[in-house]
Each structure stands twice: as structure tokens, then as C-alpha cells.
PDB file of C-alpha atoms in Angstrom:
ATOM      1  CA  MET A 328      82.459 103.790 106.756  1.00  0.00           C
ATOM      2  CA  LYS A 329      79.376 106.028 106.586  1.00  0.00           C
ATOM      3  CA  HIS A 330      78.645 105.945 102.873  1.00  0.00           C
ATOM      4  CA  ASN A 331      77.502 103.146 100.609  1.00  0.00           C
ATOM      5  CA  VAL A 332      79.949 104.495  98.030  1.00  0.00           C
ATOM      6  CA  LEU A 333      83.503 105.440  98.959  1.00  0.00           C
ATOM      7  CA  PHE A 334      85.772 107.720  96.959  1.00  0.00           C
ATOM      8  CA  GLY A 335      89.534 108.095  96.712  1.00  0.00           C
ATOM      9  CA  PRO A 336      92.511 108.690  94.411  1.00  0.00           C
ATOM     10  CA  ALA A 337      94.645 106.298  92.392  1.00  0.00           C
ATOM     11  CA  GLY A 338      98.000 107.278  93.856  1.00  0.00           C
ATOM     12  CA  SER A 339      98.902 110.192  96.076  1.00  0.00           C
ATOM     13  CA  PRO A 340      96.911 113.445  95.826  1.00  0.00           C
ATOM     14  CA  ILE A 341      98.274 115.856  93.222  1.00  0.00           C
ATOM     15  CA  ASN A 342      99.426 118.521  95.717  1.00  0.00           C
ATOM     16  CA  TYR A 343     100.624 116.103  98.395  1.00  0.00           C
ATOM     17  CA  LYS A 344     104.387 116.300  98.906  1.00  0.00           C
ATOM     18  CA  GLY A 345     105.018 113.591 101.485  1.00  0.00           C
ATOM     19  CA  ALA A 346     105.797 109.880 101.320  1.00  0.00           C
ATOM     20  CA  ALA A 347     103.105 107.805  99.646  1.00  0.00           C
ATOM     21  CA  TYR A 348     102.812 105.501 102.638  1.00  0.00           C
ATOM     22  CA  LYS A 349     101.882 108.486 104.837  1.00  0.00           C
ATOM     23  CA  ALA A 350      99.172 109.827 102.491  1.00  0.00           C
ATOM     24  CA  PRO A 351      96.050 108.588 104.400  1.00  0.00           C
ATOM     25  CA  LYS A 352      96.031 111.555 106.812  1.00  0.00           C
ATOM     26  CA  TYR A 353      96.067 114.042 103.930  1.00  0.00           C
ATOM     27  CA  ILE A 354      93.408 112.079 102.037  1.00  0.00           C
ATOM     28  CA  SER A 355      91.169 111.940 105.098  1.00  0.00           C
ATOM     29  CA  GLU A 356      91.569 115.683 105.740  1.00  0.00           C
ATOM     30  CA  GLU A 357      90.466 116.312 102.140  1.00  0.00           C
ATOM     31  CA  GLY A 358      87.244 114.469 102.927  1.00  0.00           C
ATOM     32  CA  LEU A 359      87.903 111.285 100.940  1.00  0.00           C
ATOM     33  CA  ASN A 360      87.492 107.681 102.073  1.00  0.00           C
ATOM     34  CA  SER A 361      89.951 105.464 100.190  1.00  0.00           C
ATOM     35  CA  TYR A 362      93.382 105.240  98.561  1.00  0.00           C
ATOM     36  CA  GLU A 363      94.865 102.996  95.897  1.00  0.00           C
ATOM     37  CA  TYR A 364      98.590 102.673  96.494  1.00  0.00           C
ATOM     38  CA  GLN A 365     100.448 102.401  93.182  1.00  0.00           C
ATOM     39  CA  SER A 366     103.219  99.946  92.332  1.00  0.00           C
ATOM     40  CA  PRO A 367     103.068 100.041  88.512  1.00  0.00           C
ATOM     41  CA  TYR A 368     106.766  99.455  87.873  1.00  0.00           C
ATOM     42  CA  GLY A 369     107.509  96.944  90.591  1.00  0.00           C
ATOM     43  CA  VAL A 370     106.687  96.443  94.275  1.00  0.00           C
ATOM     44  CA  ARG A 371     109.261  98.563  96.056  1.00  0.00           C
ATOM     45  CA  ILE A 372     107.629  99.306  99.394  1.00  0.00           C
ATOM     46  CA  GLY A 373     109.273  97.610 102.358  1.00  0.00           C
ATOM     47  CA  GLU A 374     107.658  96.049 105.393  1.00  0.00           C
ATOM     48  CA  THR A 375     108.264  99.023 107.703  1.00  0.00           C
ATOM     49  CA  ALA A 376     106.749 101.570 105.318  1.00  0.00           C
ATOM     50  CA  ALA A 377     103.853  99.230 104.502  1.00  0.00           C
ATOM     51  CA  ASN A 378     103.135  98.750 108.197  1.00  0.00           C
ATOM     52  CA  THR A 379     103.111 102.529 108.605  1.00  0.00           C
ATOM     53  CA  LEU A 380     100.628 102.803 105.735  1.00  0.00           C
ATOM     54  CA  LYS A 381      98.392 100.267 107.478  1.00  0.00           C
ATOM     55  CA  GLU A 382      98.591 102.130 110.783  1.00  0.00           C
ATOM     56  CA  GLU A 383      97.891 105.489 109.114  1.00  0.00           C
ATOM     57  CA  SER A 384      94.961 104.136 107.105  1.00  0.00           C
ATOM     58  CA  GLU A 385      93.372 102.566 110.177  1.00  0.00           C
ATOM     59  CA  LYS A 386      93.937 105.720 112.218  1.00  0.00           C
ATOM     60  CA  HIS A 387      92.307 107.936 109.585  1.00  0.00           C
ATOM     61  CA  ASP A 388      89.630 105.469 108.396  1.00  0.00           C
ATOM     62  CA  ILE A 389      90.933 105.138 104.829  1.00  0.00           C
ATOM     63  CA  LEU A 390      90.250 101.947 102.865  1.00  0.00           C
ATOM     64  CA  VAL A 391      93.483 100.899 101.131  1.00  0.00           C
ATOM     65  CA  SER A 392      93.894  98.947  97.921  1.00  0.00           C
ATOM     66  CA  MET A 393      97.053  98.374  95.907  1.00  0.00           C
ATOM     67  CA  HIS A 394      97.721  98.384  92.165  1.00  0.00           C
ATOM     68  CA  ALA A 395     100.190  95.652  91.265  1.00  0.00           C
ATOM     69  CA  PRO A 396     102.839  96.075  88.514  1.00  0.00           C
ATOM     70  CA  TYR A 397     101.795  96.519  84.889  1.00  0.00           C
ATOM     71  CA  TYR A 398     104.123  93.754  83.722  1.00  0.00           C
ATOM     72  CA  ILE A 399     101.748  90.915  84.664  1.00  0.00           C
ATOM     73  CA  ASN A 400     100.431  88.601  81.948  1.00  0.00           C
ATOM     74  CA  LEU A 401      98.694  85.468  83.205  1.00  0.00           C
ATOM     75  CA  CYS A 402      98.661  84.034  79.677  1.00  0.00           C
ATOM     76  CA  ALA A 403     102.155  84.946  78.443  1.00  0.00           C
ATOM     77  CA  LYS A 404     103.625  82.644  75.794  1.00  0.00           C
ATOM     78  CA  GLU A 405     107.077  82.431  77.393  1.00  0.00           C
ATOM     79  CA  GLU A 406     107.521  80.441  80.597  1.00  0.00           C
ATOM     80  CA  SER A 407     109.956  83.079  81.890  1.00  0.00           C
ATOM     81  CA  LYS A 408     107.264  85.757  81.608  1.00  0.00           C
ATOM     82  CA  LEU A 409     104.729  83.550  83.392  1.00  0.00           C
ATOM     83  CA  GLU A 410     107.220  83.057  86.225  1.00  0.00           C
ATOM     84  CA  LYS A 411     107.865  86.803  86.424  1.00  0.00           C
ATOM     85  CA  SER A 412     104.121  87.494  86.470  1.00  0.00           C
ATOM     86  CA  ILE A 413     103.670  85.076  89.353  1.00  0.00           C
ATOM     87  CA  GLY A 414     106.591  86.764  91.105  1.00  0.00           C
ATOM     88  CA  HIS A 415     105.015  90.204  90.736  1.00  0.00           C
ATOM     89  CA  LEU A 416     101.720  88.930  92.156  1.00  0.00           C
ATOM     90  CA  ILE A 417     103.463  87.267  95.099  1.00  0.00           C
ATOM     91  CA  ALA A 418     105.352  90.484  95.831  1.00  0.00           C
ATOM     92  CA  ALA A 419     102.081  92.413  95.670  1.00  0.00           C
ATOM     93  CA  ALA A 420     100.358  89.937  97.978  1.00  0.00           C
ATOM     94  CA  ARG A 421     103.200  90.114 100.483  1.00  0.00           C
ATOM     95  CA  ALA A 422     103.222  93.928 100.512  1.00  0.00           C
ATOM     96  CA  GLY A 423      99.433  93.993 100.510  1.00  0.00           C
ATOM     97  CA  GLU A 424      99.373  91.815 103.603  1.00  0.00           C
ATOM     98  CA  TRP A 425     101.750  94.211 105.338  1.00  0.00           C
ATOM     99  CA  MET A 426      99.737  97.312 104.423  1.00  0.00           C
ATOM    100  CA  GLY A 427      96.302  95.763 104.951  1.00  0.00           C
ATOM    101  CA  ALA A 428      95.226  96.260 101.334  1.00  0.00           C
ATOM    102  CA  TYR A 429      91.720  94.894 100.858  1.00  0.00           C
ATOM    103  CA  ARG A 430      92.225  94.490  97.070  1.00  0.00           C
ATOM    104  CA  LEU A 431      95.279  93.802  94.898  1.00  0.00           C
ATOM    105  CA  VAL A 432      94.416  95.208  91.489  1.00  0.00           C
ATOM    106  CA  PHE A 433      96.146  93.880  88.364  1.00  0.00           C
ATOM    107  CA  HIS A 434      95.714  93.689  84.591  1.00  0.00           C
ATOM    108  CA  PRO A 435      95.185  90.027  83.638  1.00  0.00           C
ATOM    109  CA  GLY A 436      97.147  89.966  80.381  1.00  0.00           C
ATOM    110  CA  ALA A 437      96.892  89.955  76.588  1.00  0.00           C
ATOM    111  CA  TYR A 438      95.544  87.479  74.038  1.00  0.00           C
ATOM    112  CA  LEU A 439      98.742  87.625  71.913  1.00  0.00           C
ATOM    113  CA  ASN A 440      96.859  86.600  68.764  1.00  0.00           C
ATOM    114  CA  ARG A 441      95.286  83.559  70.422  1.00  0.00           C
ATOM    115  CA  LYS A 442      91.639  82.748  70.929  1.00  0.00           C
ATOM    116  CA  PRO A 443      90.269  84.279  74.152  1.00  0.00           C
ATOM    117  CA  GLU A 444      89.297  80.800  75.373  1.00  0.00           C
ATOM    118  CA  LYS A 445      92.905  79.611  75.101  1.00  0.00           C
ATOM    119  CA  ALA A 446      94.188  82.705  76.883  1.00  0.00           C
ATOM    120  CA  MET A 447      91.699  82.081  79.685  1.00  0.00           C
ATOM    121  CA  GLU A 448      92.739  78.429  80.005  1.00  0.00           C
ATOM    122  CA  ILE A 449      96.399  79.405  80.373  1.00  0.00           C
ATOM    123  CA  SER A 450      95.482  82.162  82.835  1.00  0.00           C
ATOM    124  CA  LYS A 451      93.632  79.755  85.106  1.00  0.00           C
ATOM    125  CA  ASN A 452      96.601  77.386  85.090  1.00  0.00           C
ATOM    126  CA  THR A 453      98.841  80.296  86.057  1.00  0.00           C
ATOM    127  CA  VAL A 454      96.560  81.262  88.958  1.00  0.00           C
ATOM    128  CA  ASN A 455      96.674  77.682  90.242  1.00  0.00           C
ATOM    129  CA  ARG A 456     100.486  77.883  90.197  1.00  0.00           C
ATOM    130  CA  LEU A 457     100.307  81.254  91.953  1.00  0.00           C
ATOM    131  CA  PHE A 458      98.208  79.829  94.778  1.00  0.00           C
ATOM    132  CA  GLU A 459     100.648  76.960  95.287  1.00  0.00           C
ATOM    133  CA  GLU A 460     103.522  79.409  95.637  1.00  0.00           C
ATOM    134  CA  LEU A 461     101.573  81.726  97.943  1.00  0.00           C
ATOM    135  CA  GLU A 462     100.862  78.776 100.225  1.00  0.00           C
ATOM    136  CA  ALA A 463     104.540  77.839 100.210  1.00  0.00           C
ATOM    137  CA  GLU A 464     105.426  81.440 101.094  1.00  0.00           C
ATOM    138  CA  GLY A 465     102.909  81.467 103.959  1.00  0.00           C
ATOM    139  CA  ILE A 466     100.986  84.435 102.558  1.00  0.00           C
ATOM    140  CA  GLU A 467      97.337  84.140 103.559  1.00  0.00           C
ATOM    141  CA  GLU A 468      95.689  87.585 103.711  1.00  0.00           C
ATOM    142  CA  PHE A 469      95.078  88.627 100.106  1.00  0.00           C
ATOM    143  CA  THR A 470      92.316  89.315  97.624  1.00  0.00           C
ATOM    144  CA  PHE A 471      93.371  89.703  94.006  1.00  0.00           C
ATOM    145  CA  ALA A 472      91.210  92.002  91.904  1.00  0.00           C
ATOM    146  CA  PRO A 473      91.666  91.507  88.137  1.00  0.00           C
ATOM    147  CA  GLU A 474      90.720  94.680  86.306  1.00  0.00           C
ATOM    148  CA  THR A 475      88.644  95.107  83.186  1.00  0.00           C
ATOM    149  CA  THR A 476      91.093  96.172  80.490  1.00  0.00           C
ATOM    150  CA  GLY A 477      90.845  99.027  78.008  1.00  0.00           C
ATOM    151  CA  LYS A 478      92.228  97.515  74.806  1.00  0.00           C
ATOM    152  CA  ARG A 479      90.532  94.934  72.601  1.00  0.00           C
ATOM    153  CA  THR A 480      93.758  92.878  72.375  1.00  0.00           C
ATOM    154  CA  GLN A 481      93.802  92.348  76.144  1.00  0.00           C
ATOM    155  CA  LEU A 482      92.289  89.622  78.289  1.00  0.00           C
ATOM    156  CA  GLY A 483      89.842  91.360  80.582  1.00  0.00           C
ATOM    157  CA  ASN A 484      86.375  92.135  79.278  1.00  0.00           C
ATOM    158  CA  VAL A 485      83.644  92.095  81.926  1.00  0.00           C
ATOM    159  CA  GLY A 486      82.741  88.456  81.289  1.00  0.00           C
ATOM    160  CA  GLU A 487      86.368  87.302  81.506  1.00  0.00           C
ATOM    161  CA  VAL A 488      87.054  89.175  84.744  1.00  0.00           C
ATOM    162  CA  VAL A 489      83.876  87.771  86.283  1.00  0.00           C
ATOM    163  CA  GLU A 490      84.809  84.265  85.097  1.00  0.00           C
ATOM    164  CA  LEU A 491      88.201  84.477  86.805  1.00  0.00           C
ATOM    165  CA  CYS A 492      86.586  85.700  90.010  1.00  0.00           C
ATOM    166  CA  ALA A 493      83.895  83.007  89.922  1.00  0.00           C
ATOM    167  CA  THR A 494      86.564  80.321  89.449  1.00  0.00           C
ATOM    168  CA  PHE A 495      88.901  81.211  92.318  1.00  0.00           C
ATOM    169  CA  ASP A 496      88.624  82.058  95.991  1.00  0.00           C
ATOM    170  CA  HIS A 497      90.480  85.236  96.985  1.00  0.00           C
ATOM    171  CA  PHE A 498      89.441  86.859  93.690  1.00  0.00           C
ATOM    172  CA  GLU A 499      87.077  89.857  93.385  1.00  0.00           C
ATOM    173  CA  PRO A 500      86.573  92.077  90.318  1.00  0.00           C
ATOM    174  CA  THR A 501      87.834  95.568  89.619  1.00  0.00           C
ATOM    175  CA  ILE A 502      85.431  97.167  87.162  1.00  0.00           C
ATOM    176  CA  ASP A 503      87.183 100.006  85.356  1.00  0.00           C
ATOM    177  CA  PHE A 504      84.228 101.719  83.729  1.00  0.00           C
ATOM    178  CA  ALA A 505      86.422 103.873  81.501  1.00  0.00           C
ATOM    179  CA  HIS A 506      88.095 100.726  80.177  1.00  0.00           C
ATOM    180  CA  VAL A 507      84.705  99.126  79.503  1.00  0.00           C
ATOM    181  CA  HIS A 508      83.648 102.290  77.685  1.00  0.00           C
ATOM    182  CA  ALA A 509      86.841 102.501  75.608  1.00  0.00           C
ATOM    183  CA  ARG A 510      87.015  98.798  74.802  1.00  0.00           C
ATOM    184  CA  GLY A 511      83.426  99.009  73.573  1.00  0.00           C
ATOM    185  CA  ARG A 512      84.257 102.143  71.536  1.00  0.00           C
ATOM    186  CA  GLY A 513      81.825 104.280  73.488  1.00  0.00           C
ATOM    187  CA  PHE A 514      79.713 101.614  75.159  1.00  0.00           C
ATOM    188  CA  LEU A 515      78.502 103.537  78.221  1.00  0.00           C
ATOM    189  CA  ASN A 516      76.321 106.385  76.980  1.00  0.00           C
ATOM    190  CA  LYS A 517      73.343 106.281  79.341  1.00  0.00           C
ATOM    191  CA  LYS A 518      72.298 104.880  82.679  1.00  0.00           C
ATOM    192  CA  GLU A 519      70.743 101.746  81.162  1.00  0.00           C
ATOM    193  CA  ASP A 520      74.053 100.781  79.527  1.00  0.00           C
ATOM    194  CA  TYR A 521      75.426  99.858  82.963  1.00  0.00           C
ATOM    195  CA  ASN A 522      72.716  97.274  83.609  1.00  0.00           C
ATOM    196  CA  CYS A 523      74.381  94.406  81.740  1.00  0.00           C
ATOM    197  CA  ILE A 524      77.596  94.930  83.736  1.00  0.00           C
ATOM    198  CA  PHE A 525      75.838  94.809  87.073  1.00  0.00           C
ATOM    199  CA  SER A 526      73.623  91.915  85.976  1.00  0.00           C
ATOM    200  CA  THR A 527      76.675  89.867  84.989  1.00  0.00           C
ATOM    201  CA  ILE A 528      78.237  90.501  88.390  1.00  0.00           C
ATOM    202  CA  GLU A 529      75.044  89.770  90.324  1.00  0.00           C
ATOM    203  CA  ASP A 530      74.364  86.562  88.407  1.00  0.00           C
ATOM    204  CA  ASN A 531      77.825  85.099  89.008  1.00  0.00           C
ATOM    205  CA  LEU A 532      79.392  86.624  92.127  1.00  0.00           C
ATOM    206  CA  ASP A 533      78.514  87.421  95.719  1.00  0.00           C
ATOM    207  CA  ILE A 534      80.454  90.507  96.731  1.00  0.00           C
ATOM    208  CA  ASP A 535      80.117  92.950  99.623  1.00  0.00           C
ATOM    209  CA  ILE A 536      81.681  95.965  97.936  1.00  0.00           C
ATOM    210  CA  LEU A 537      82.431  96.576  94.269  1.00  0.00           C
ATOM    211  CA  HIS A 538      85.920  97.900  93.606  1.00  0.00           C
ATOM    212  CA  CYS A 539      85.822 100.370  90.699  1.00  0.00           C
ATOM    213  CA  HIS A 540      88.022 102.687  88.680  1.00  0.00           C
ATOM    214  CA  PHE A 541      86.603 105.742  86.953  1.00  0.00           C
ATOM    215  CA  THR A 542      87.845 108.456  84.615  1.00  0.00           C
ATOM    216  CA  THR A 543      86.658 110.103  81.448  1.00  0.00           C
ATOM    217  CA  ILE A 544      88.578 108.578  78.568  1.00  0.00           C
ATOM    218  CA  GLU A 545      89.592 109.083  74.966  1.00  0.00           C
ATOM    219  CA  TYR A 546      89.509 105.988  72.771  1.00  0.00           C
ATOM    220  CA  GLY A 547      90.227 104.817  69.245  1.00  0.00           C
ATOM    221  CA  GLN A 548      89.569 101.694  67.185  1.00  0.00           C
ATOM    222  CA  GLY A 549      91.759  99.583  69.486  1.00  0.00           C
ATOM    223  CA  GLY A 550      90.309 100.960  72.713  1.00  0.00           C
ATOM    224  CA  GLU A 551      91.896 103.172  75.375  1.00  0.00           C
ATOM    225  CA  VAL A 552      94.036 106.156  74.316  1.00  0.00           C
ATOM    226  CA  LYS A 553      94.140 108.760  77.122  1.00  0.00           C
ATOM    227  CA  HIS A 554      92.547 109.651  80.462  1.00  0.00           C
ATOM    228  CA  HIS A 555      90.798 113.022  80.833  1.00  0.00           C
ATOM    229  CA  THR A 556      89.358 115.106  83.677  1.00  0.00           C
ATOM    230  CA  LEU A 557      85.732 115.288  84.810  1.00  0.00           C
ATOM    231  CA  ALA A 558      85.611 118.839  83.474  1.00  0.00           C
ATOM    232  CA  GLU A 559      86.069 117.355  80.000  1.00  0.00           C
ATOM    233  CA  SER A 560      83.037 115.066  80.340  1.00  0.00           C
ATOM    234  CA  ASP A 561      81.135 117.007  77.658  1.00  0.00           C
ATOM    235  CA  GLU A 562      83.703 115.766  75.161  1.00  0.00           C
ATOM    236  CA  TYR A 563      84.711 112.419  76.673  1.00  0.00           C
ATOM    237  CA  GLY A 564      82.649 109.705  78.376  1.00  0.00           C
ATOM    238  CA  PRO A 565      81.547 107.898  80.342  1.00  0.00           C
ATOM    239  CA  ASN A 566      79.341 110.071  82.526  1.00  0.00           C
ATOM    240  CA  ILE A 567      79.846 109.705  86.285  1.00  0.00           C
ATOM    241  CA  GLU A 568      76.224 110.688  87.055  1.00  0.00           C
ATOM    242  CA  ASP A 569      74.955 107.610  85.212  1.00  0.00           C
ATOM    243  CA  LEU A 570      77.136 105.283  87.287  1.00  0.00           C
ATOM    244  CA  LEU A 571      76.254 106.971  90.569  1.00  0.00           C
ATOM    245  CA  SER A 572      72.549 106.813  89.734  1.00  0.00           C
ATOM    246  CA  VAL A 573      72.749 103.052  89.117  1.00  0.00           C
ATOM    247  CA  LEU A 574      74.662 102.496  92.369  1.00  0.00           C
ATOM    248  CA  ILE A 575      72.119 104.530  94.340  1.00  0.00           C
ATOM    249  CA  ASP A 576      69.064 102.941  92.709  1.00  0.00           C
ATOM    250  CA  ASN A 577      70.337  99.421  93.376  1.00  0.00           C
ATOM    251  CA  GLY A 578      71.836  99.995  96.810  1.00  0.00           C
ATOM    252  CA  TRP A 579      75.344  98.877  95.805  1.00  0.00           C
ATOM    253  CA  ASN A 580      78.313  99.310  98.103  1.00  0.00           C
ATOM    254  CA  ALA A 581      81.245 100.487  96.013  1.00  0.00           C
ATOM    255  CA  ASN A 582      84.710 101.988  96.246  1.00  0.00           C
ATOM    256  CA  ILE A 583      85.366 104.315  93.303  1.00  0.00           C
ATOM    257  CA  ILE A 584      89.032 105.013  92.697  1.00  0.00           C
ATOM    258  CA  CYS A 585      89.476 108.132  90.575  1.00  0.00           C
ATOM    259  CA  GLU A 586      92.003 107.827  87.743  1.00  0.00           C
ATOM    260  CA  THR A 587      91.602 111.211  86.073  1.00  0.00           C
ATOM    261  CA  PRO A 588      94.704 113.448  85.892  1.00  0.00           C
ATOM    262  CA  LEU A 589      93.142 115.394  88.813  1.00  0.00           C
ATOM    263  CA  ARG A 590      92.684 112.229  90.840  1.00  0.00           C
ATOM    264  CA  ASP A 591      91.849 113.581  94.316  1.00  0.00           C
ATOM    265  CA  GLU A 592      90.196 116.812  93.137  1.00  0.00           C
ATOM    266  CA  ASP A 593      87.908 114.941  90.752  1.00  0.00           C
ATOM    267  CA  SER A 594      87.301 112.319  93.417  1.00  0.00           C
ATOM    268  CA  LEU A 595      85.941 115.069  95.666  1.00  0.00           C
ATOM    269  CA  LYS A 596      83.703 116.242  92.803  1.00  0.00           C
ATOM    270  CA  MET A 597      82.379 112.683  92.434  1.00  0.00           C
ATOM    271  CA  LYS A 598      81.715 112.466  96.159  1.00  0.00           C
ATOM    272  CA  LYS A 599      79.816 115.777  96.192  1.00  0.00           C
ATOM    273  CA  LEU A 600      77.721 114.649  93.204  1.00  0.00           C
ATOM    274  CA  TYR A 601      76.925 111.397  94.974  1.00  0.00           C
ATOM    275  CA  GLU A 602      75.907 113.120  98.204  1.00  0.00           C
ATOM    276  CA  ASP A 603      73.728 115.626  96.312  1.00  0.00           C
ATOM    277  CA  MET A 604      72.068 112.820  94.321  1.00  0.00           C
ATOM    278  CA  LYS A 605      71.267 110.864  97.493  1.00  0.00           C
ATOM    279  CA  LYS A 606      69.354 113.755  99.067  1.00  0.00           C
TER     280      LYS A 606
END
């Protein structure tokens, strides 16, 4: 990859009409570098299609990640829900191994009216169970990427995501900057506001490339409400230029997955901004 920062869509490009597992060629021809394959409602891709996705991504030099199902809660109260969460993560790891996904993104869970410390304790126990089952299944090539969450009732602030990743091998963070912004009710307003995020990562983790999500976002008292386009950045934050400036100034390698409603079109806008700022 030529750039320190890569750009790509969350899901297939908006005008792409083909099968999702064949999207890398289209994404590459657009001028983008990466692709986050979406499995929000269950892992449904089979081995043949996943192998095709791997072949296509390698052929067209597209870095592939995968978003695991939304139903995961590492700290669920019911044992049945913990078992289902582990099952979803195993399915994601298996499919991710087939498709060569370098990150398996997932939302860690929700506090469910418990202290964050208790939710974290349960989550770590669940991850230990997950690893035991992955070993039994013979799945070895995986890197889970817990994502910073957008609601204040959810497990997944920056510190919690970093703690999970510092505790376990095969764990790297996904920093969703819109979620950080919304959870903090407008936290990211200027370039300097990003420093504490990057300092927390640098102080606790050793990573080669930071996996990120970005969109402008509408928020309320509880956090995230709705994603918006880059064109609406005058009304909704955070500001992509601030993030790009921090990445450039500090020499970070990053993969920014665009989650605006115009996912590939806005991703191209981000890439052009980045290239202009680097000149």
C-alpha cells in the first residue's frame, strides 16, 4: 500500500450492483484502498464466496476487514445470550479466515444497568471462553477489533476498548471517531481533542495500523442518533480535517472506513483531502 492512510467504504459502494464478495475490483477502480465487508444481521457468506473475496482483494490490492453481527454482547446477563455472542464471533472468525479479513470489527456490548467494571469483568471471561472454542474449532487466523461505541449505556469507551486489546492477544482496536464524538456529546471539536485518544492508544498498545470508522454524526443526551454526509459537516461533527491533520503530524498508519450514507463517495473526498494536506 502506497499511503500511510488508507480509505474505503463500510459495505459495498452505493452505485455498485454486483455481489458484495466481488466488490474489490469496483472499489479499486474508484481509487480506494480498503473495504469493510458487512455481516450485521448474521454471518451468511459461505466459504466459496469468501475465498473469491480474498482472491479479488489480493488481485486488486484492497485491504479487507469484516463487521461482525450487531447481536454480540460480551457482558450479557443471560447465559444463552453469551453463548450466542460467542457463536457469532466464531462464525465471524471462520468467515474472516476464509476471506483474509485483517480485522473482525464488533460492538462489545452494553452495561445493562451494571457498573462498567462488572461489565468488563464479565466481558473478559467471555473472551477467554471464546478463545477456548476457537482453539477447539481450529481457527487460528483472526484479529478481533472491538469498536468504540456511540451510546453512553454501552461498553466501549476508548479506555475500555484499549483495555480489552491490552488484555488479549489477537485483539486490536477499532476507533469510531463519530461514536467517540457522540458519546461525549460533541467531544471532538478541534485537532487537539484527538490527542487524548491517540495518547491512550500509544501508552497501552503497540499497533502497526489503526483501524478507524468515520462519519459526521447527530447525537442527543444518550449519544449517537444518526449518521450524516461529509457535506453536512458544517452542521454535524466531527471534522475529518482535524483527524487527518493529527494522523499526518504523528506519522500514523491508519485505515479509515467511511460510514456516511455516501460511503464510497465520501471516502474518495476524504482521500483527496488527505492527499492535498500531505503536499
